[in-house]
Coordinates of N, CA and C in Angstrom, one line a residue:
X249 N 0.8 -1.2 0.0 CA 0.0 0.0 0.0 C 0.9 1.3 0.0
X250 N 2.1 1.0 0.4 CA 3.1 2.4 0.8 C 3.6 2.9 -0.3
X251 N 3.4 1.5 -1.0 CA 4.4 1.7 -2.5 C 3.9 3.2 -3.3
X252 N 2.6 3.6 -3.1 CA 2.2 4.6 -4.2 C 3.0 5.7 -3.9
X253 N 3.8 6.2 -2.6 CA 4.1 7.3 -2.1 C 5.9 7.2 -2.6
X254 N 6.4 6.3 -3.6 CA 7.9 5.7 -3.9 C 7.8 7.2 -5.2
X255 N 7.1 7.4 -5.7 CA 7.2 8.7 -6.9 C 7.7 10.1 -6.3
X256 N 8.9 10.2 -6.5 CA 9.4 11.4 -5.8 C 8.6 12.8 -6.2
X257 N 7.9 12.7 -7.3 CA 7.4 14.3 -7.7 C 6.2 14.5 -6.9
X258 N 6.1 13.4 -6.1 CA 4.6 13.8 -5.0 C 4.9 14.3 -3.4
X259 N 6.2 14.8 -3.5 CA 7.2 15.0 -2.4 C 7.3 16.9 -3.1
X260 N 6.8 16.8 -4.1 CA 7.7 18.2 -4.4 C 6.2 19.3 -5.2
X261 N 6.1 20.4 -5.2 CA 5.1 21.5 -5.5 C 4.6 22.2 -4.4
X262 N 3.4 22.9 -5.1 CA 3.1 24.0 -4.2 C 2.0 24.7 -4.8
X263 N 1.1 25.0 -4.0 CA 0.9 25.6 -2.8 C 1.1 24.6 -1.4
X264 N 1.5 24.6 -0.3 CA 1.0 23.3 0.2 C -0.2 23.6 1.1
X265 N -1.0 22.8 1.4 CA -2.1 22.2 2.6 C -1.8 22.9 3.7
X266 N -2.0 23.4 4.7 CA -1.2 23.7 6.2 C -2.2 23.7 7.1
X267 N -1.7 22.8 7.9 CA -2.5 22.9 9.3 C -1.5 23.9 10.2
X268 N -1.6 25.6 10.5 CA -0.8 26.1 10.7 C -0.9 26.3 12.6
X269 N -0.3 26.6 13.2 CA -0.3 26.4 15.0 C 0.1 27.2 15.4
X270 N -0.2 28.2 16.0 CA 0.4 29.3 16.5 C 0.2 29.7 18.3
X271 N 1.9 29.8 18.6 CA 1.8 29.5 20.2 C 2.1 31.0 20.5
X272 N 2.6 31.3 22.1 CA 3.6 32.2 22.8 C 4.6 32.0 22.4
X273 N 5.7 33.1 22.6 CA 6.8 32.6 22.0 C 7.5 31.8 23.0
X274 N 6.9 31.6 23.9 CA 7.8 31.0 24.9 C 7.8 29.2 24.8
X275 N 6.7 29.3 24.1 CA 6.5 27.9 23.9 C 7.5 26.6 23.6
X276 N 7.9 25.1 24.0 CA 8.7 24.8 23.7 C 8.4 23.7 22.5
X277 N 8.6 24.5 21.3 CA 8.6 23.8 19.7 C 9.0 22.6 19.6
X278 N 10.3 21.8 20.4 CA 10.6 20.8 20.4 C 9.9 19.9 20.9
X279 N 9.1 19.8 21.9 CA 8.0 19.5 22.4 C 6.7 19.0 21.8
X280 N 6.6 19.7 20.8 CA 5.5 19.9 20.7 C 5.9 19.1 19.2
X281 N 7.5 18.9 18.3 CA 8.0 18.4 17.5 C 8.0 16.3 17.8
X282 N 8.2 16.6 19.5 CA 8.3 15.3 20.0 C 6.9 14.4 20.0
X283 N 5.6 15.6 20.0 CA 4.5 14.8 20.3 C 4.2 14.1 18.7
X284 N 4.0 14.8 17.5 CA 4.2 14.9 16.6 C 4.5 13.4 16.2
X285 N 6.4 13.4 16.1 CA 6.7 12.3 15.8 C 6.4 10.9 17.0
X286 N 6.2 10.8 17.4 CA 5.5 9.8 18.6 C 4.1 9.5 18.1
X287 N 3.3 10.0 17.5 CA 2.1 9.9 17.2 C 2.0 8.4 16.6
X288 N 1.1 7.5 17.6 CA 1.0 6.1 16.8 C 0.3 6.6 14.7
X289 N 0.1 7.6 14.9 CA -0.6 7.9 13.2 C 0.4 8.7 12.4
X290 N 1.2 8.7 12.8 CA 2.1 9.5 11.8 C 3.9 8.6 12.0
X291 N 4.4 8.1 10.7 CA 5.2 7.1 10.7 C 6.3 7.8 9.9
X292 N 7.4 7.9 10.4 CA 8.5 7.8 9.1 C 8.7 7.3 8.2
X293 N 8.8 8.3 6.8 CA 8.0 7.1 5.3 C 10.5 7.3 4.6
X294 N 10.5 5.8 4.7 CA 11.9 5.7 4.1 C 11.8 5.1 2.8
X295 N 12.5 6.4 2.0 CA 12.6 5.7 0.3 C 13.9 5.3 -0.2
X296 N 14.1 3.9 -0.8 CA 15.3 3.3 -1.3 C 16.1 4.5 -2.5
X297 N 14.7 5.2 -3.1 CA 15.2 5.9 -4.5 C 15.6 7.2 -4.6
X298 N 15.5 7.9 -3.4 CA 15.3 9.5 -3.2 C 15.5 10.0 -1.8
X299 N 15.9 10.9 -1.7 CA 16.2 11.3 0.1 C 14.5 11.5 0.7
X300 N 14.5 11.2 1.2 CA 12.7 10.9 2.1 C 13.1 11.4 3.7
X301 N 14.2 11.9 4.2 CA 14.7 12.5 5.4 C 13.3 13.4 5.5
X302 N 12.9 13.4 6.7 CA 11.8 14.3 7.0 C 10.7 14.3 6.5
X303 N 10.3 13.1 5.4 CA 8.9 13.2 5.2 C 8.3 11.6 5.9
X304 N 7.0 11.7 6.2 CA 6.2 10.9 6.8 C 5.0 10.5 6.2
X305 N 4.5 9.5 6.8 CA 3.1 9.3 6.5 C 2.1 9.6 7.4
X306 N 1.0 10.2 7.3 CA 0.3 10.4 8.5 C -1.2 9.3 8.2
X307 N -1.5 8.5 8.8 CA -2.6 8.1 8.7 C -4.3 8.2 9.4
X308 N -4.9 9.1 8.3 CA -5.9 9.6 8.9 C -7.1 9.3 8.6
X309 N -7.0 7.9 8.7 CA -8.3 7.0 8.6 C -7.5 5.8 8.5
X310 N -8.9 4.8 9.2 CA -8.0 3.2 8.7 C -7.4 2.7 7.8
X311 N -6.2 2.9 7.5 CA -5.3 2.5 6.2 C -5.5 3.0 5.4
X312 N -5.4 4.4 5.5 CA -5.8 5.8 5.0 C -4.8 6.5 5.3
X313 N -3.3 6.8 4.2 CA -2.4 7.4 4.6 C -2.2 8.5 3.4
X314 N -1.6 9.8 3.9 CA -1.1 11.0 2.9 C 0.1 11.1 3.1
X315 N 1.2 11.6 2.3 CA 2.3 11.9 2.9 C 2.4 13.6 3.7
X316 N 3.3 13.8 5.0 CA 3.1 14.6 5.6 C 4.6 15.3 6.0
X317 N 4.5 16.6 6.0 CA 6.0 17.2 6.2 C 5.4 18.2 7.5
X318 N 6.9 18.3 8.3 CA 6.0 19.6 9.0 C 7.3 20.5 9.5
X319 N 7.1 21.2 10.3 CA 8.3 21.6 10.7 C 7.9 22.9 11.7
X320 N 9.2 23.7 12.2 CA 8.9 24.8 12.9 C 9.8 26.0 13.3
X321 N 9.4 27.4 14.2 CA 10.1 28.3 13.7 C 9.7 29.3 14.5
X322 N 10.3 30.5 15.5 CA 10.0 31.4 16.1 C 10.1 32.4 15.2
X323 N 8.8 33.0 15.1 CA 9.2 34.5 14.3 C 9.3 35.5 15.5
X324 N 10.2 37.0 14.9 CA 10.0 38.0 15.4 C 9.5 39.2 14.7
X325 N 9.1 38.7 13.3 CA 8.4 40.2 12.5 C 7.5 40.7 13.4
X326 N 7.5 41.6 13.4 CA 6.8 42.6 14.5 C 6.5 42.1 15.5
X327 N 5.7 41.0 15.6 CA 5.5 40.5 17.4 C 6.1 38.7 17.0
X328 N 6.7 38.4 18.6 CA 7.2 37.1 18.7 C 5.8 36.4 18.7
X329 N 6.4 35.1 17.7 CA 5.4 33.9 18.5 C 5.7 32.8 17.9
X330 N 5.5 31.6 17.9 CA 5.7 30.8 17.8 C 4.9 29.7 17.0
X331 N 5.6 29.1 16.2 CA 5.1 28.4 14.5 C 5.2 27.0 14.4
X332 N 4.1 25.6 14.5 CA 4.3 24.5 13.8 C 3.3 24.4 13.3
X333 N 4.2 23.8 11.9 CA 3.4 23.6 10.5 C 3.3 22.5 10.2
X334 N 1.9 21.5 10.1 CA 1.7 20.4 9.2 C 1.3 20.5 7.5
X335 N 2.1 19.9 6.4 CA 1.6 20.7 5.2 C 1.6 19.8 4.5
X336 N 0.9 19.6 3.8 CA 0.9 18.7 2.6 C 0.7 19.1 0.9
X337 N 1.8 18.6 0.2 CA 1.8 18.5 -1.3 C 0.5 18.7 -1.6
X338 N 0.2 19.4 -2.6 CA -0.8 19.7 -3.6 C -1.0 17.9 -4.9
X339 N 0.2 17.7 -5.1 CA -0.1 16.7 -5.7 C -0.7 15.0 -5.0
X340 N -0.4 15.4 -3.2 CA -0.9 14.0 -3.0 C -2.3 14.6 -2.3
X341 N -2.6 16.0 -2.2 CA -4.1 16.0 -2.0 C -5.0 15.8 -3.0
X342 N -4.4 15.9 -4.0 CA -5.4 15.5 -5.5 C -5.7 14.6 -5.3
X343 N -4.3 13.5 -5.1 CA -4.7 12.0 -5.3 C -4.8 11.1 -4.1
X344 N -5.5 11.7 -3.2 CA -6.4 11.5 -2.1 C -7.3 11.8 -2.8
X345 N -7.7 13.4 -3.7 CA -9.5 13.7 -3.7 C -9.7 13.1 -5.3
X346 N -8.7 12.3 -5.7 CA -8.5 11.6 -7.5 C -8.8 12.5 -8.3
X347 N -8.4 13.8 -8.2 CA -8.7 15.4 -8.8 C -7.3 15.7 -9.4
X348 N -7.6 17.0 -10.1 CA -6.1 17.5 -10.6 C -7.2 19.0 -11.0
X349 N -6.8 19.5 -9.3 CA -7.5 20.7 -9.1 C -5.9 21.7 -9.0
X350 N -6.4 22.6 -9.6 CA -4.8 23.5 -9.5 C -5.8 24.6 -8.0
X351 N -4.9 24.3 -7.5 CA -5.2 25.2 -5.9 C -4.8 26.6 -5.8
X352 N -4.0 27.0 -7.3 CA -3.7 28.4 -7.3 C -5.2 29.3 -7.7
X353 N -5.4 28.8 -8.8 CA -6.4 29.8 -9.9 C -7.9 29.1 -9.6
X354 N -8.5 28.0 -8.9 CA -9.3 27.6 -8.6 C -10.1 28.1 -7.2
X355 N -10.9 29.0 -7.4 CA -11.7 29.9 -6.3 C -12.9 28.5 -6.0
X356 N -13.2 27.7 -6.4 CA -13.9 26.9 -5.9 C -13.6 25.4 -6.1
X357 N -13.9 24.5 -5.7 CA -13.7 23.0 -5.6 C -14.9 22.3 -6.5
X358 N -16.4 22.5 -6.0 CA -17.2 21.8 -6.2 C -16.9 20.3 -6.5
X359 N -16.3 19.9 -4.8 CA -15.9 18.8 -4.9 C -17.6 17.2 -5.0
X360 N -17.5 16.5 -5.3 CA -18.3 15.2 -5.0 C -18.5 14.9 -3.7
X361 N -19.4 13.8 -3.6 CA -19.8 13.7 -2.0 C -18.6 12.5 -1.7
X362 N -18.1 12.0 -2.5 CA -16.8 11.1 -2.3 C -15.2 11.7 -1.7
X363 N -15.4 13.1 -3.0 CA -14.5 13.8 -2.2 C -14.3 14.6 -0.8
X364 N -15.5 15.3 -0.7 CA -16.1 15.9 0.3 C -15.7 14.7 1.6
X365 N -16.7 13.6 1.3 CA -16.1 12.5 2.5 C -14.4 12.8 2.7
X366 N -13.4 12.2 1.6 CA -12.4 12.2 2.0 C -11.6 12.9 2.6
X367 N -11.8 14.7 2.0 CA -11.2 16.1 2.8 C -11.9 16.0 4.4
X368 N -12.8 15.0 4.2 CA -13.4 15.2 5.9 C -12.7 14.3 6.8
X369 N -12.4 13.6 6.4 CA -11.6 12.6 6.9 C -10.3 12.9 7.4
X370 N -9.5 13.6 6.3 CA -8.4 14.2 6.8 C -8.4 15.6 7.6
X371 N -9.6 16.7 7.5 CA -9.7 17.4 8.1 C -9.9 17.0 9.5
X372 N -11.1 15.8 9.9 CA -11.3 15.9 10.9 C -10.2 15.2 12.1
X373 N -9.3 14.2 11.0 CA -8.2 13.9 11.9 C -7.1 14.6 12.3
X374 N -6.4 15.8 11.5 CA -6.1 16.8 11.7 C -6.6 17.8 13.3
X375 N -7.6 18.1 13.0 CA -8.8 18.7 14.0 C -8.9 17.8 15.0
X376 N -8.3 16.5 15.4 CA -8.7 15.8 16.5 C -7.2 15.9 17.4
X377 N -5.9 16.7 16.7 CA -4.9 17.2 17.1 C -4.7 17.9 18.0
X378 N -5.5 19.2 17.8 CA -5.9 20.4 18.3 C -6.1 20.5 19.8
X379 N -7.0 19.6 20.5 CA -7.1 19.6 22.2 C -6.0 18.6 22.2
X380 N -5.4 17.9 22.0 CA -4.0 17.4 22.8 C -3.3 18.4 22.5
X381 N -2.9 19.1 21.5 CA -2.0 20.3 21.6 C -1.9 21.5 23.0
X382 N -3.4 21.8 22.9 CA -3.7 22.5 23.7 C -3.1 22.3 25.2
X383 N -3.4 20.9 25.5 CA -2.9 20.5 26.7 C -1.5 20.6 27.0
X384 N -0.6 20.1 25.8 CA 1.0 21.0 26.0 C 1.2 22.2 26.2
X385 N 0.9 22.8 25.6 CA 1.0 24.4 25.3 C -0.2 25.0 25.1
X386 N -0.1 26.4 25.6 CA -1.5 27.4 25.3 C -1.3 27.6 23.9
X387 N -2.4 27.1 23.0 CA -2.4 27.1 21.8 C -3.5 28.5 21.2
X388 N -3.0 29.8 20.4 CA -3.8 30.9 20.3 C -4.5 30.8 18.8
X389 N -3.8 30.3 17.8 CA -4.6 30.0 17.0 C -4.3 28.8 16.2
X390 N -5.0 28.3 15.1 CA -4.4 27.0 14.3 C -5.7 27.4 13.1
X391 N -4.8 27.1 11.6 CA -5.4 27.5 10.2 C -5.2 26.6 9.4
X392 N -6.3 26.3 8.9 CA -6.2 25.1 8.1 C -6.8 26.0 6.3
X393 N -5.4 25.5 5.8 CA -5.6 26.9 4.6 C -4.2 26.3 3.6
X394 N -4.4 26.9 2.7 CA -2.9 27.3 1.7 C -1.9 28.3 2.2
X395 N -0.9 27.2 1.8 CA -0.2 28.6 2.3 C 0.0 29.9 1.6
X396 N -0.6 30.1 0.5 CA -0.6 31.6 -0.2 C -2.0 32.2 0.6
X397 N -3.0 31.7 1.8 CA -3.5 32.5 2.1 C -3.6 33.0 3.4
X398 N -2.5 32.7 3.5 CA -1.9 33.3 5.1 C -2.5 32.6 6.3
X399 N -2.1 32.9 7.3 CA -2.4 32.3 8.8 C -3.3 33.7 9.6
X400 N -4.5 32.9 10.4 CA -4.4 33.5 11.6 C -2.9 33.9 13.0
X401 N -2.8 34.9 13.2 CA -1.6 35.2 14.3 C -1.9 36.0 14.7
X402 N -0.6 36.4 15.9 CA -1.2 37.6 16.9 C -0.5 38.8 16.4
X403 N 0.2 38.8 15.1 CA 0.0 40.0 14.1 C -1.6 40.7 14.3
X404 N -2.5 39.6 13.5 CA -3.4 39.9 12.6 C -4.6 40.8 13.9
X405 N -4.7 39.8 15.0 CA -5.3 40.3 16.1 C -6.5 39.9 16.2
X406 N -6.5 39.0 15.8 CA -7.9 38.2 15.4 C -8.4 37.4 16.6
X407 N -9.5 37.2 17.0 CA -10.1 36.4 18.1 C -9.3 35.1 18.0
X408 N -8.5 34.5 19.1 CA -7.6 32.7 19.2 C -9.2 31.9 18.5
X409 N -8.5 31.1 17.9 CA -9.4 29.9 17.6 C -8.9 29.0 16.3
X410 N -10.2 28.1 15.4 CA -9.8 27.9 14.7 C -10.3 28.4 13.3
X411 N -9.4 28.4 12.2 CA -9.8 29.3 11.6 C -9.8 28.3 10.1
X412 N -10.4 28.5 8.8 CA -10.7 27.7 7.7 C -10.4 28.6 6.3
X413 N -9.4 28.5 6.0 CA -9.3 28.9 4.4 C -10.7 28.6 3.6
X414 N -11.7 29.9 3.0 CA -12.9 29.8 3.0 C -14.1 29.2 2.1
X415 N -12.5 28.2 1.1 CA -13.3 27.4 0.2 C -13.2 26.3 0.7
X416 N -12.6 25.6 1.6 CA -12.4 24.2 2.4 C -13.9 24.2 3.6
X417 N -13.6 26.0 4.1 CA -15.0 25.7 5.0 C -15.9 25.6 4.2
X418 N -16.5 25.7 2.9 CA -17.7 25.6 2.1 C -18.0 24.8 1.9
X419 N -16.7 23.9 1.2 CA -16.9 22.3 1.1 C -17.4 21.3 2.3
X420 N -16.8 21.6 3.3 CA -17.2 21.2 4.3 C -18.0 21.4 5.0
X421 N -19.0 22.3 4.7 CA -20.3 22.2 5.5 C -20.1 23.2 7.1
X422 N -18.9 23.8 6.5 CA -18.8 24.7 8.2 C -19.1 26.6 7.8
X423 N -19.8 26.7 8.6 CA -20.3 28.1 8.2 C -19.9 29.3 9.5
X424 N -19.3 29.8 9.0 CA -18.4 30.5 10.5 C -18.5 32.1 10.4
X425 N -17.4 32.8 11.1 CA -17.3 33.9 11.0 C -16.6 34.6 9.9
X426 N -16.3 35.2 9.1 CA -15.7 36.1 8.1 C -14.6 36.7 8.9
X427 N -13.6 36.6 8.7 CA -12.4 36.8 9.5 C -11.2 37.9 8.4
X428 N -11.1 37.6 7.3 CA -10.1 37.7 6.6 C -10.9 37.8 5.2
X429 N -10.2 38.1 4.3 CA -10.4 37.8 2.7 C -10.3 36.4 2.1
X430 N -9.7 35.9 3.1 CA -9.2 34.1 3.2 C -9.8 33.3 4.1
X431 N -9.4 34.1 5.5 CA -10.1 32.8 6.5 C -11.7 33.2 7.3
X432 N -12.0 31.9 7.6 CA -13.2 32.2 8.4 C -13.4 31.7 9.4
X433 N -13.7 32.1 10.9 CA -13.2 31.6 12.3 C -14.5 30.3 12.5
X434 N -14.3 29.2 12.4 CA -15.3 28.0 12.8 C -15.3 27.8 14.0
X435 N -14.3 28.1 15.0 CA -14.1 27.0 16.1 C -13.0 29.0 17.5
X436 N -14.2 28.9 18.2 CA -13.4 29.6 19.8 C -12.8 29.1 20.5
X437 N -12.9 27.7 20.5 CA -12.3 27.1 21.7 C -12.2 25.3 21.2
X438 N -10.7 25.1 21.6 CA -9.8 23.9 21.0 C -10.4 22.9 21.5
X439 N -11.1 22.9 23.0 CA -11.2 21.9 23.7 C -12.9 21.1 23.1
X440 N -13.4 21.8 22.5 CA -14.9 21.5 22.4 C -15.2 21.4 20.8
X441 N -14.4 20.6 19.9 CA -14.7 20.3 18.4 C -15.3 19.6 17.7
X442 N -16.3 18.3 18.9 CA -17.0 17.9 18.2 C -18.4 17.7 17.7
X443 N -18.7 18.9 18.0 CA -19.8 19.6 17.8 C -19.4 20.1 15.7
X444 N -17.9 20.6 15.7 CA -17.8 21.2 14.5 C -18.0 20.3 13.9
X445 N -17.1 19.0 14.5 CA -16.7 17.7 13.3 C -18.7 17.4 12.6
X446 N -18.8 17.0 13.8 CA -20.7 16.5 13.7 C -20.8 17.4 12.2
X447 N -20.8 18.6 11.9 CA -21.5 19.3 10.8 C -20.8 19.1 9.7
X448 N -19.8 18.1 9.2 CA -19.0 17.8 8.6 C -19.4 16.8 7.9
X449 N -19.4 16.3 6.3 CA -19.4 15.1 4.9 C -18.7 13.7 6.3
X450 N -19.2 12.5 6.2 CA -19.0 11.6 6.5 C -20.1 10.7 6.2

């Protein structure tokens, strides 16, 4: 089953996927790097044919795997705070949703109810992240978006919560707050998400 992930060009493009995390700066990233790789669902994926250092598989459904990169990073542009990123290839979310959606110039999905299932699947496993995070660290926001459409942070000054790149919340059935030109706030509070998930393609 692992074999499909052996094609090195599904390691490489862009925009990516981002489940984006944003702490204090005081927070300790390694930590929170440690919970991450420990996760019985996320495995170190090793290729005979290509350097594969640092990518993984995350499995987010029963034998339901994407490949997954993540990483992290204290900024200090104008205010400190603290960055971990889960992001995924544009080419292996197609072939999770069996699409060949360009995520740049594409303002809408009008995904199927098959796809719709799928992105819910990985959203919601993603989203079931979120309250164990919390419990390490005070977590102030987390964006599930492209990364050409930026993050919630304590730049922006936006209410903590969770926040949806606003063609992913359509697809998914989540109808939130208007936040940005990009994102839209679904979720106040980390500890109480499955009330969101419930409104979600499954």
């Amino acid at each position: 089953m692992l074999e499909q992930f052996s094609e090195e060009s599904l390691w490489h493009g862009g925009p990516l996927l981002e489940l984006t995390m944003i702490f204090e700066p005081d927070c300790d990233l390694n930590m929170i790097e440690d919970f991450f790789r420990t996760s019985e669902k996320i495995q170190l994926y090793k290729s005979d044919s290509f350097n594969s250092r640092d990518r993984f598989l995350f499995e987010f459904a029963a034998e339901k795997f994407i490949g997954l990169e993540f990483g992290h990073y204290l900024s200090t542009h104008q205010v400190e705070q603290a960055y971990f990123i889960l992001c995924f290839r544009p080419r292996q979310l197609n072939k999770l949703l069996d699409a060949d959606f360009d995520f740049v110039s594409d303002s809408e999905l009008n995904l199927d109810i098959s796809q719709k299932i799928s992105l819910s699947l990985l959203t919601k496993a993603l989203i079931r992240f979120l309250p164990m995070v919390q419990r390490l660290a005070k977590l102030r926001y987390a964006t599930i978006a492209l990364e050409v459409d930026g993050c919630a942070n304590l730049r922006t000054k936006l209410p903590d919560g969770l926040y949806f790149n606003k063609i992913f919340a359509n697809e998914l059935n989540l109808i939130g707050q208007k936040s940005s030109h990009y994102l839209t706030l679904v979720a106040s509070n980390f500890e109480q998400l499955d009330e969101l998930m419930a409104k979600m393609p499954n």
